[in-house]
Coordinates of C-alpha atoms in Angstrom, one line a residue:
X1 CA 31.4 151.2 201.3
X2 CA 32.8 149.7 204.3
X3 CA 32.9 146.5 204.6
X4 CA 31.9 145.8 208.0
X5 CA 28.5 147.4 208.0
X6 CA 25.5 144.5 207.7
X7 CA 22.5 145.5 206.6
X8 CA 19.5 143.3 207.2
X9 CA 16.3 143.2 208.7
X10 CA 17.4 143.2 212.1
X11 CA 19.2 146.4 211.5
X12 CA 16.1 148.5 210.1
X13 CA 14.4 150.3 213.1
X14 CA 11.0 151.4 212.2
X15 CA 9.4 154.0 213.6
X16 CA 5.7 153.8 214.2
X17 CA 4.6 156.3 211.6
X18 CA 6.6 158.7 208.9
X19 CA 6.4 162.1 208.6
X20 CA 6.5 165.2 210.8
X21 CA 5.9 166.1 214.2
X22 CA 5.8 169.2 216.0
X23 CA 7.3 169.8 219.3
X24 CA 5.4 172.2 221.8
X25 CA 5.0 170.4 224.8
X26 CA 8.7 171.1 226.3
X27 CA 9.3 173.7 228.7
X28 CA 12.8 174.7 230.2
X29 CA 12.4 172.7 233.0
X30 CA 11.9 169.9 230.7
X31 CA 15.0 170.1 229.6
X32 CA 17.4 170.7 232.5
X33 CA 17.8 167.4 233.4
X34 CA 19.8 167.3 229.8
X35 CA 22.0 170.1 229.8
X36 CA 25.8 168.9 229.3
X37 CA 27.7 171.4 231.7
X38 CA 31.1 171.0 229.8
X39 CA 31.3 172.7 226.6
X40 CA 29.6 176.3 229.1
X41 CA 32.7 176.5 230.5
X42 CA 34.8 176.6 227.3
X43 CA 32.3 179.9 226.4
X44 CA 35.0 181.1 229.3
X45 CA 38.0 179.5 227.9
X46 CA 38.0 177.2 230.9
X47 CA 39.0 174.1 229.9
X48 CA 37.8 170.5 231.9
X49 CA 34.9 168.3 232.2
X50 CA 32.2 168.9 234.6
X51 CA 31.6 168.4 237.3
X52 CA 35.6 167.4 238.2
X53 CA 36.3 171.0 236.6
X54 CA 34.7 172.6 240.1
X55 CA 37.6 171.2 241.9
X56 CA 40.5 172.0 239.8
X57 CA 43.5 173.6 241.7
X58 CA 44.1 176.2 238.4
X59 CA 40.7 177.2 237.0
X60 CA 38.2 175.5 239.6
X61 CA 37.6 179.3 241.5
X62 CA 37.2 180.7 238.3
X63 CA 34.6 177.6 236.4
X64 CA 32.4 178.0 240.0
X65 CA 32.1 181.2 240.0
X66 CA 30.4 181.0 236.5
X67 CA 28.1 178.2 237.3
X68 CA 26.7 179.4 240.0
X69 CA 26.2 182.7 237.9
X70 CA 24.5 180.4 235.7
X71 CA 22.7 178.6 238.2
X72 CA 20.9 181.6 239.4
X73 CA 20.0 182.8 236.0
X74 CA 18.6 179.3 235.0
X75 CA 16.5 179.4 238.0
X76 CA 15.2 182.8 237.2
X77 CA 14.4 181.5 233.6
X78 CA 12.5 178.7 234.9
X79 CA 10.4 181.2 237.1
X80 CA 9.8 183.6 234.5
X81 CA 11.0 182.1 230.5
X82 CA 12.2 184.2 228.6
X83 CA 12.8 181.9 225.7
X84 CA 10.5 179.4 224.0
X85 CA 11.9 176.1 223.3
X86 CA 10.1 174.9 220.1
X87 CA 11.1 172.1 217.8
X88 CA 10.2 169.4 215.0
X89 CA 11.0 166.2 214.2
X90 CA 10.4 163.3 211.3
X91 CA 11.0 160.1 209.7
X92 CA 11.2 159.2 206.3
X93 CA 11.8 156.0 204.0
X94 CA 14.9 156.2 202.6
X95 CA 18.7 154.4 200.9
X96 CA 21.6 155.7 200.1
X97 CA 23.0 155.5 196.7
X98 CA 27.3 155.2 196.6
X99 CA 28.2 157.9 199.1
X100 CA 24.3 159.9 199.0
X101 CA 21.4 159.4 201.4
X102 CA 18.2 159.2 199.5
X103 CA 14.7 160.5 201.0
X104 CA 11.6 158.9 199.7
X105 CA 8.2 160.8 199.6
X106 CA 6.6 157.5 200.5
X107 CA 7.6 153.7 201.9
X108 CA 7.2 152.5 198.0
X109 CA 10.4 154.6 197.5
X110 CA 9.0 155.7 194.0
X111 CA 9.5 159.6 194.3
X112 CA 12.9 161.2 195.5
X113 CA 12.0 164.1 198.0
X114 CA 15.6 165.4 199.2
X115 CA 19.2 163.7 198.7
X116 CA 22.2 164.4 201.1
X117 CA 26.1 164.0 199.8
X118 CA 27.9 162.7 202.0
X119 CA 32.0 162.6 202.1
X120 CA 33.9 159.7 202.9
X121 CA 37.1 159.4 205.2
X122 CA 40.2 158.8 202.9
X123 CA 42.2 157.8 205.5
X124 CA 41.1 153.8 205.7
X125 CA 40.8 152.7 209.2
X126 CA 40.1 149.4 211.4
X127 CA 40.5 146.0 210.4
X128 CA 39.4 145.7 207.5
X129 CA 40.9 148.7 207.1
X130 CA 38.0 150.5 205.5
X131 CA 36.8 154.6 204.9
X132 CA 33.8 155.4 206.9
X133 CA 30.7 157.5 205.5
X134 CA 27.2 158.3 206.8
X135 CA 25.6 157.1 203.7
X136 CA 27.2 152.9 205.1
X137 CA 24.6 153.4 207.9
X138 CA 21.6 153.3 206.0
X139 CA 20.9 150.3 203.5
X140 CA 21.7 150.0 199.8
X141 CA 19.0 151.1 197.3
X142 CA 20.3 148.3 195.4
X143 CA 19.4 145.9 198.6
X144 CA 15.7 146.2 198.5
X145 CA 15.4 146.8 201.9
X146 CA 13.2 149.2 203.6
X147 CA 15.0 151.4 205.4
X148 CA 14.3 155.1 207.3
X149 CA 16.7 158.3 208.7
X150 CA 14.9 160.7 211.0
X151 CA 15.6 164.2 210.9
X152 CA 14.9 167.3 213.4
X153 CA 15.4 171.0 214.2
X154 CA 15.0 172.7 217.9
X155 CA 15.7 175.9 219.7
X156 CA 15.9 177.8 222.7
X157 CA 16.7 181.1 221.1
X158 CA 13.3 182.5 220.6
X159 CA 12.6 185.7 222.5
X160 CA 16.4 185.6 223.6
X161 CA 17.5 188.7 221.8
X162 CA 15.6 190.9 223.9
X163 CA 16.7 189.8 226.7
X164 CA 20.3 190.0 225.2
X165 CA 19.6 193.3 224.1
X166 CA 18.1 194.3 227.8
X167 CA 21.7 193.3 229.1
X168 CA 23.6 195.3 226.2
X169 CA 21.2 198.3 226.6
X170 CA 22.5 198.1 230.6
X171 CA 26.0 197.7 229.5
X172 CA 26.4 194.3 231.6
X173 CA 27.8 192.3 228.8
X174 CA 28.5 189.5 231.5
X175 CA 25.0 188.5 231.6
X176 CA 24.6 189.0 227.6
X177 CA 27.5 186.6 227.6
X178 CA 25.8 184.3 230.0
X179 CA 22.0 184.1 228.7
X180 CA 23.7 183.4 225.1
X181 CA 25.9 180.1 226.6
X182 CA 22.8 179.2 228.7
X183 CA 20.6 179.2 225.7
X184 CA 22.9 177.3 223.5
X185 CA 23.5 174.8 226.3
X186 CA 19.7 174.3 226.4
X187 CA 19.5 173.8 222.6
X188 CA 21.8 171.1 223.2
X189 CA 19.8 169.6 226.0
X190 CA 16.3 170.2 223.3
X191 CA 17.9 167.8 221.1
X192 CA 19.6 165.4 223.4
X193 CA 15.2 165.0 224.7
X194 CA 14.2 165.0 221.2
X195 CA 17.0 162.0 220.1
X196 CA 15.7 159.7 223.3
X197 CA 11.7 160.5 222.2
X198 CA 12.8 159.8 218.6
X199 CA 14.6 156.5 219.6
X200 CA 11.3 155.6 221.6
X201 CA 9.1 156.2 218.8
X202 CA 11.3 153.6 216.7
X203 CA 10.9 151.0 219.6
X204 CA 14.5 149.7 220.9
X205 CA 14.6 153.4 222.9
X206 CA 11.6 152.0 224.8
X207 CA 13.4 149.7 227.3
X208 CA 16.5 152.5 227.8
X209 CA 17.1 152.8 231.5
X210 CA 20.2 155.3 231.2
X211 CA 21.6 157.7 233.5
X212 CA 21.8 161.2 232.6
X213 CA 25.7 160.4 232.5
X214 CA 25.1 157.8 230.4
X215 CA 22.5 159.7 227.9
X216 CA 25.8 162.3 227.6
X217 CA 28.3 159.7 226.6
X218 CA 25.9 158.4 224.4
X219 CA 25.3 154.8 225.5
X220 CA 22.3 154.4 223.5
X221 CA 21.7 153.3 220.2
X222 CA 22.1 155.6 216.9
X223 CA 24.0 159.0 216.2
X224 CA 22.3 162.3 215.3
X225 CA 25.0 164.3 212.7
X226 CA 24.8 167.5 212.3
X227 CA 25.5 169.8 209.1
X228 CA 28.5 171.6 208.8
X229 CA 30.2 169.1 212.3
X230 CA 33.2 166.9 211.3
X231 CA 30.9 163.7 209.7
X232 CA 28.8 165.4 207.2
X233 CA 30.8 169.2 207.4
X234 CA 28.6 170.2 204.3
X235 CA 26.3 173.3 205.4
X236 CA 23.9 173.9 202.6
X237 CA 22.5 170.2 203.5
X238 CA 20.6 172.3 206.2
X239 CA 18.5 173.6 203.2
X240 CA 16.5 170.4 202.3
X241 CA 16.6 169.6 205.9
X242 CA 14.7 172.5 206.9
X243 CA 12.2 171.5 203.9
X244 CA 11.7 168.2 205.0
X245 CA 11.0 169.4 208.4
X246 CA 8.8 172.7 207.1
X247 CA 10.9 173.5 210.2
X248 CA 10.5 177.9 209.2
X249 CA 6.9 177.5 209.1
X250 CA 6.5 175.1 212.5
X251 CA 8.9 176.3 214.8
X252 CA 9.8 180.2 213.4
X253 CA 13.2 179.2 212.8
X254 CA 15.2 180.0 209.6
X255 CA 18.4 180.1 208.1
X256 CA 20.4 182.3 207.0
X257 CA 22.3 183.2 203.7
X258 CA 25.3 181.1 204.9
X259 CA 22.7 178.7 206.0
X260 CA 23.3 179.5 210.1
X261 CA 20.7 179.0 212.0
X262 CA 18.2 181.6 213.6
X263 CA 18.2 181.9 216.5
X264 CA 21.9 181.0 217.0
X265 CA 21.0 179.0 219.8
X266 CA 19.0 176.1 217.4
X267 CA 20.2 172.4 216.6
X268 CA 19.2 170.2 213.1
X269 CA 20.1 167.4 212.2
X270 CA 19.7 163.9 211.2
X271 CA 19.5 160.7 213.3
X272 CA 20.5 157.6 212.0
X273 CA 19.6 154.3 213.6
X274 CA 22.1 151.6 212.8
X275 CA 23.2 149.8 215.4
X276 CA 26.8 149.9 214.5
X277 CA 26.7 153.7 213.2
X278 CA 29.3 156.1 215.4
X279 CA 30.8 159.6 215.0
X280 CA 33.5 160.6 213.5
X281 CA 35.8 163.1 211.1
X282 CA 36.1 162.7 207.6
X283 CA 39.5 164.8 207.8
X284 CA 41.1 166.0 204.9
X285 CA 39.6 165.9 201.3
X286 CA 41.4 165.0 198.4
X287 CA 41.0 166.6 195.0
X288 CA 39.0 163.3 193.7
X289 CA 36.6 163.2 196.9
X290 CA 36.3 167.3 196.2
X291 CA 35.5 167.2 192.4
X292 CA 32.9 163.8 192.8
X293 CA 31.3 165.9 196.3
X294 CA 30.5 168.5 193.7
X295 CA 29.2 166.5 190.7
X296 CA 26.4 164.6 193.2
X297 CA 26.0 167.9 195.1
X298 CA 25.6 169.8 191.8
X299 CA 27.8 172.8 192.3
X300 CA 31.1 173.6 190.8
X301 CA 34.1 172.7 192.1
X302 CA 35.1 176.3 193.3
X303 CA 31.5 176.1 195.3
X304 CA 32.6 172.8 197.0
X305 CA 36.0 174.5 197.6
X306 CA 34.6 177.4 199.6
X307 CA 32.3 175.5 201.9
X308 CA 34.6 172.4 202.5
X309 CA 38.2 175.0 202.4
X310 CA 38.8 173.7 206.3
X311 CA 38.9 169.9 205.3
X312 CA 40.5 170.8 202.1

């Protein structure tokens, strides 16, 4: 456990009440003000941040030409949606035990509802050098102390395929292309509105006054990993994740047998509140870390193997 991570009462953000909530008040036009432009134009292998991309000598022609394509299409979705952003949230007492994060059916902590394994980073870093894991940001069971993770699922997918398929049917695989990166980039967007309401709800994300360039470099307190990304690169933890959530059942997404998500353009995850918790990559696994992963995940080693084989 690192070393440098304090747990105390000061640390604990409590939201105002545990359990679920369904999201069905957003509309596109909720979310534009969200959207990260950057990672659009890599769907075109431009590469550059927005907006300075736009005025690149090499690819700046190229990354306008698409925007405003995109522009025009986003403004024809907000006229007339052809998706349905829907989404759920939660909170939930919870601990972590060595390098798992416990989930509690209740505050009293008496009934396990869903663990998460988490992987540690084997290269130390800092000073003290230490090995960072998701599980430090959340408070020992062993401490006593109260402490909760959120959790949440969105998408912009819904109803998307036909309008994918209206493009494919017409040959123009331009605009197939082009609703598919504007769909994921409002996903993203869903879940970068859903974070700040979550971050409200727990009280400190009341008095946030941050820009929309700010809200994109994350100034604001708390990270929100995702499953199967470089912190927690683990994909079947989306399973007990969609169970917490009931997130099939309230929002009509589901995943698949490799445990993607439909609609492809859908975000879950789980938000952690500490105030010192960041993102990072566990890089590469050793053979202890791999054989301990699957004795608390409860696989086989060869299972472990074939999900983690990039960090491997």
């Amino acid at each position: 456990r690192r070393p440098d991570v304090h747990h105390g009462v000061m640390s604990v953000a409590v939201p105002e009440a545990l359990g679920v909530t369904a999201i069905d008040d957003v509309g596109i036009a909720d979310l534009v003000a969200y959207i990260d432009w950057t990672p659009f134009f890599h769907v075109w292998e431009l590469r550059g941040r927005y907006p300075a991309i736009l005025e690149r000598d090499d690819v700046g022609a190229a990354a306008r030409d698409v925007f405003e394509a995109a522009q025009t299409m986003l403004k024809e979705w907000l006229a007339a949606p052809p998706v349905t952003p829907r989404g759920v949230y939660g909170f939930f007492a919870a601990a972590s035990a060595g390098d798992d994060l416990l989930v509690f059916q209740d505050p009293q902590r008496t009934t396990v509802t869903a663990r998460f394994p988490m992987l540690r980073m084997q290269r130390a870093q800092g000073e003290p050098p230490h090995c960072t894991c998701l599980a430090d940001y959340v408070a020992p069971l062993e401490s006593g102390l109260c402490d909760y993770i959120g959790a949440f699922a969105v998408t912009s997918g819904l109803g998307l395929e036909t309008r994918v398929a209206q493009y494919e049917a017409a040959h123009d695989d331009y605009h197939a292309i082009m609703a598919k990166a504007l769909a994921d980039r409002l996903a993203e967007a869903f879940a970068e509105l859903v974070h700040a309401r979550m971050r409200r709800v727990c009280g400190f994300g009341q008095s946030e006054t941050l820009s929309p360039a700010e809200l994109l470099n994350e100034r604001y307190r708390g990270i929100r990993p995702a499953f199967g990304y470089p912190a927690c690169p683990y994909h079947p933890s989306k399973g007990p994740l969609f169970e917490l959530l009931q997130a099939q059942a309230r929002t009509g997404m589901r995943l698949t047998d490799n445990f993607a998500m439909w609609p492809a353009a859908s975000v879950c995850g789980l938000v952690l509140n500490h105030p010192q918790a960041h993102y990072f990559a566990v890089g590469a696994i050793g053979a202890d870390q791999l054989g301990d992963f699957a004795v608390r995940a409860e696989i086989t080693e060869a299972e472990a193997a074939r999900w983690l084989r990039p960090y491997l």
